[in-house]
């Protein structure tokens, strides 16, 4: 079904009526993480057709093999695999279909993330700010992999856990936080009294 999962977090294979599996959850999680960090929805499509437009705006043209492997591709592409964007005429408010031949990438997830980070942190020479920027770039790379259009090329959960954004942690210099050894508890008053009696015996 092409309506599985809430639309804004719906993977392209669902929209195209293609077979799907666990990678749809990875895609949805990637969309959710971007929204949590930036406060903005990555793919706020008004319809499945609009979702395809947004996918390609951020990720480039969907592979032809993937398009044709779906059951609904003719609703969104012509025989030349040009995109048929269903739009609304702003004057007449009537539905119009526009043939889009240029489906190249127009935006990047990195730009979206770095806009949230802000220019001050990006220009800062403070170690904490530099680490923040480094982790933000790693985060955007992880999201790119989690939202790959082709589910066969989408990062798996196990591989995601090995990604530098997670693997390196958030401590000094991007290394995992090192916790000091637990200190021995102070001697109890009872043991202290016993020691004093032993010395005066």
CSV table of C-alpha atoms in Angstrom, one decimal:
chain,number,residue,atom,x,y,z
A,1,UNK,CA,0.0,0.0,0.0
A,2,UNK,CA,1.3,3.5,-0.8
A,3,UNK,CA,-0.1,5.0,2.3
A,4,UNK,CA,1.7,3.0,5.0
A,5,UNK,CA,3.4,5.2,7.7
A,6,UNK,CA,2.6,8.8,8.4
A,7,UNK,CA,3.3,10.7,5.1
A,8,UNK,CA,6.2,12.9,6.2
A,9,UNK,CA,8.2,9.9,7.4
A,10,UNK,CA,7.2,7.6,4.5
A,11,UNK,CA,10.1,6.0,2.6
A,12,UNK,CA,10.1,6.3,-1.2
A,13,UNK,CA,9.7,2.6,-1.8
A,14,UNK,CA,6.3,2.8,-0.1
A,15,UNK,CA,5.2,5.8,-2.2
A,16,UNK,CA,6.2,3.9,-5.4
A,17,UNK,CA,4.3,0.8,-4.4
A,18,UNK,CA,7.5,-1.2,-4.2
A,19,UNK,CA,8.2,-4.1,-1.9
A,20,UNK,CA,9.4,-2.9,1.5
A,21,UNK,CA,10.9,-4.2,4.7
A,22,UNK,CA,12.8,-3.0,7.8
A,23,UNK,CA,14.7,-0.2,5.9
A,24,UNK,CA,11.5,1.9,6.0
A,25,UNK,CA,11.9,2.2,9.8
A,26,UNK,CA,15.5,3.4,9.3
A,27,UNK,CA,14.2,6.0,6.9
A,28,UNK,CA,11.5,7.2,9.3
A,29,UNK,CA,14.0,7.4,12.1
A,30,UNK,CA,16.3,9.5,10.0
A,31,UNK,CA,13.5,12.0,9.2
A,32,UNK,CA,12.5,12.1,12.9
A,33,UNK,CA,16.1,12.8,14.1
A,34,UNK,CA,16.4,15.7,11.7
A,35,UNK,CA,13.2,17.2,12.9
A,36,UNK,CA,14.3,16.8,16.5
A,37,UNK,CA,17.5,18.7,15.9
A,38,UNK,CA,16.4,21.4,13.5
A,39,UNK,CA,12.8,21.8,14.4
A,40,UNK,CA,11.8,21.4,10.8
A,41,UNK,CA,10.3,18.6,8.8
A,42,UNK,CA,12.6,17.1,6.2
A,43,UNK,CA,10.0,16.0,3.8
A,44,UNK,CA,6.7,17.9,4.5
A,45,UNK,CA,4.9,16.7,1.4
A,46,UNK,CA,1.2,17.5,0.8
A,47,UNK,CA,0.7,14.2,-1.1
A,48,UNK,CA,2.7,11.1,-2.2
A,49,UNK,CA,3.5,13.0,-5.4
A,50,UNK,CA,4.8,16.0,-3.5
A,51,UNK,CA,6.9,13.6,-1.4
A,52,UNK,CA,8.7,12.4,-4.5
A,53,UNK,CA,9.4,15.9,-5.5
A,54,UNK,CA,11.0,16.6,-2.0
A,55,UNK,CA,13.0,13.4,-2.0
A,56,UNK,CA,14.6,14.4,-5.3
A,57,UNK,CA,15.1,18.0,-4.2
A,58,UNK,CA,17.3,16.7,-1.4
A,59,UNK,CA,18.7,13.5,-2.8
A,60,UNK,CA,18.6,13.7,-6.6
A,61,UNK,CA,16.8,11.6,-9.2
A,62,UNK,CA,15.4,8.3,-7.9
A,63,UNK,CA,17.2,5.4,-9.7
A,64,UNK,CA,15.3,4.3,-12.8
A,65,UNK,CA,15.4,0.6,-11.8
A,66,UNK,CA,13.8,1.5,-8.4
A,67,UNK,CA,11.1,3.6,-10.1
A,68,UNK,CA,10.0,0.8,-12.5
A,69,UNK,CA,10.0,-1.8,-9.7
A,70,UNK,CA,7.1,-0.1,-8.1
A,71,UNK,CA,3.4,-0.6,-9.0
A,72,UNK,CA,2.4,3.1,-8.9
A,73,UNK,CA,5.3,4.7,-10.9
A,74,UNK,CA,3.1,5.6,-13.8
A,75,UNK,CA,1.1,7.9,-11.5
A,76,UNK,CA,4.2,10.0,-11.0
A,77,UNK,CA,6.5,9.5,-14.1
A,78,UNK,CA,6.0,9.3,-17.8
A,79,UNK,CA,7.5,6.7,-20.1
A,80,UNK,CA,10.8,8.7,-20.3
A,81,UNK,CA,10.8,8.7,-16.5
A,82,UNK,CA,10.4,12.4,-16.3
A,83,UNK,CA,8.6,13.4,-13.1
A,84,UNK,CA,5.0,14.4,-13.4
A,85,UNK,CA,4.5,16.9,-10.6
A,86,UNK,CA,0.9,17.4,-9.7
A,87,UNK,CA,0.7,21.1,-8.7
A,88,UNK,CA,-2.0,23.7,-8.0
A,89,UNK,CA,-2.3,26.8,-10.2
A,90,UNK,CA,-2.0,29.7,-7.8
A,91,UNK,CA,-4.4,31.8,-9.8
A,92,UNK,CA,-7.1,29.4,-10.9
A,93,UNK,CA,-6.6,27.0,-7.9
A,94,UNK,CA,-7.0,24.1,-10.4
A,95,UNK,CA,-4.8,21.0,-10.5
A,96,UNK,CA,-2.1,21.1,-13.2
A,97,UNK,CA,0.5,18.5,-14.1
A,98,UNK,CA,4.0,19.8,-14.8
A,99,UNK,CA,6.6,17.6,-16.5
A,100,UNK,CA,9.9,18.0,-14.6
A,101,UNK,CA,13.0,16.9,-16.6
A,102,UNK,CA,15.6,18.2,-14.1
A,103,UNK,CA,15.3,16.1,-11.0
A,104,UNK,CA,18.8,16.9,-9.8
A,105,UNK,CA,19.6,17.7,-6.1
A,106,UNK,CA,18.8,21.3,-5.2
A,107,UNK,CA,19.3,21.2,-1.4
A,108,UNK,CA,21.4,19.3,1.1
A,109,UNK,CA,20.7,17.9,4.6
A,110,UNK,CA,24.1,19.2,5.6
A,111,UNK,CA,23.0,22.8,4.8
A,112,UNK,CA,19.8,22.2,6.8
A,113,UNK,CA,21.7,21.0,9.8
A,114,UNK,CA,24.4,23.7,9.6
A,115,UNK,CA,21.8,26.4,9.4
A,116,UNK,CA,20.5,25.2,12.8
A,117,UNK,CA,24.0,25.2,14.1
A,118,UNK,CA,24.5,28.8,13.2
A,119,UNK,CA,27.4,30.8,11.8
A,120,UNK,CA,28.8,31.9,15.2
A,121,UNK,CA,29.6,28.3,16.2
A,122,UNK,CA,31.0,27.5,12.8
A,123,UNK,CA,33.4,30.4,13.0
A,124,UNK,CA,34.3,29.9,16.6
A,125,UNK,CA,37.8,28.8,17.7
A,126,UNK,CA,36.5,27.5,21.0
A,127,UNK,CA,37.0,23.7,21.5
A,128,UNK,CA,33.5,23.1,22.6
A,129,UNK,CA,32.1,24.9,19.5
A,130,UNK,CA,34.4,23.1,17.2
A,131,UNK,CA,33.4,19.8,18.6
A,132,UNK,CA,29.7,20.7,18.3
A,133,UNK,CA,30.3,21.6,14.6
A,134,UNK,CA,32.2,18.3,14.0
A,135,UNK,CA,29.4,16.3,15.6
A,136,UNK,CA,26.7,18.2,13.5
A,137,UNK,CA,28.5,17.3,10.3
A,138,UNK,CA,28.8,13.7,11.4
A,139,UNK,CA,25.1,13.8,12.3
A,140,UNK,CA,24.2,15.1,8.8
A,141,UNK,CA,26.2,12.3,7.2
A,142,UNK,CA,24.4,9.7,9.3
A,143,UNK,CA,21.1,11.1,8.2
A,144,UNK,CA,22.1,11.1,4.6
A,145,UNK,CA,22.8,7.4,4.9
A,146,UNK,CA,19.6,6.7,6.8
A,147,UNK,CA,17.5,8.4,4.2
A,148,UNK,CA,19.1,6.9,1.1
A,149,UNK,CA,16.5,6.6,-1.6
A,150,UNK,CA,17.4,3.1,-2.5
A,151,UNK,CA,16.6,0.8,0.5
A,152,UNK,CA,19.3,-1.6,-0.6
A,153,UNK,CA,21.9,1.2,-0.1
A,154,UNK,CA,20.3,2.5,3.1
A,155,UNK,CA,22.5,2.1,6.2
A,156,UNK,CA,21.5,-0.8,8.4
A,157,UNK,CA,20.9,-0.3,12.2
A,158,UNK,CA,24.0,-2.3,13.1
A,159,UNK,CA,26.1,-0.2,10.7
A,160,UNK,CA,24.5,3.0,12.0
A,161,UNK,CA,25.7,2.1,15.5
A,162,UNK,CA,29.3,2.0,14.1
A,163,UNK,CA,29.0,5.4,12.5
A,164,UNK,CA,31.4,8.1,13.9
A,165,UNK,CA,28.6,10.2,15.1
A,166,UNK,CA,27.7,7.5,17.6
A,167,UNK,CA,31.0,5.6,17.9
A,168,UNK,CA,33.2,8.6,18.8
A,169,UNK,CA,30.9,9.8,21.5
A,170,UNK,CA,30.6,13.4,22.6
A,171,UNK,CA,33.6,13.8,25.1
A,172,UNK,CA,36.7,15.9,24.7
A,173,UNK,CA,38.1,15.8,21.2
A,174,UNK,CA,35.1,13.7,20.1
A,175,UNK,CA,36.1,10.7,22.2
A,176,UNK,CA,33.9,8.8,24.5
A,177,UNK,CA,33.6,10.3,28.0
A,178,UNK,CA,36.1,8.7,30.4
A,179,UNK,CA,34.7,8.1,33.8
A,180,UNK,CA,37.2,8.1,36.7
A,181,UNK,CA,37.6,5.1,39.0
A,182,UNK,CA,35.1,4.8,41.8
A,183,UNK,CA,36.6,6.0,45.0
A,184,UNK,CA,36.6,3.7,48.0
A,185,UNK,CA,34.0,4.6,50.6
A,186,UNK,CA,35.2,6.3,53.7
A,187,UNK,CA,35.6,4.0,56.7
A,188,UNK,CA,32.5,3.7,58.8
A,189,UNK,CA,32.4,5.2,62.3
A,190,UNK,CA,32.2,1.6,63.7
A,191,UNK,CA,35.4,0.5,62.0
A,192,UNK,CA,37.1,3.8,63.0
A,193,UNK,CA,36.2,3.1,66.6
A,194,UNK,CA,37.5,-0.4,66.4
A,195,UNK,CA,40.8,0.9,65.0
A,196,UNK,CA,41.1,3.4,67.9
A,197,UNK,CA,40.5,0.7,70.5
A,198,UNK,CA,43.1,-1.5,68.8
A,199,UNK,CA,45.7,1.3,69.0
A,200,UNK,CA,45.0,1.9,72.7
A,201,UNK,CA,44.8,-1.7,73.7
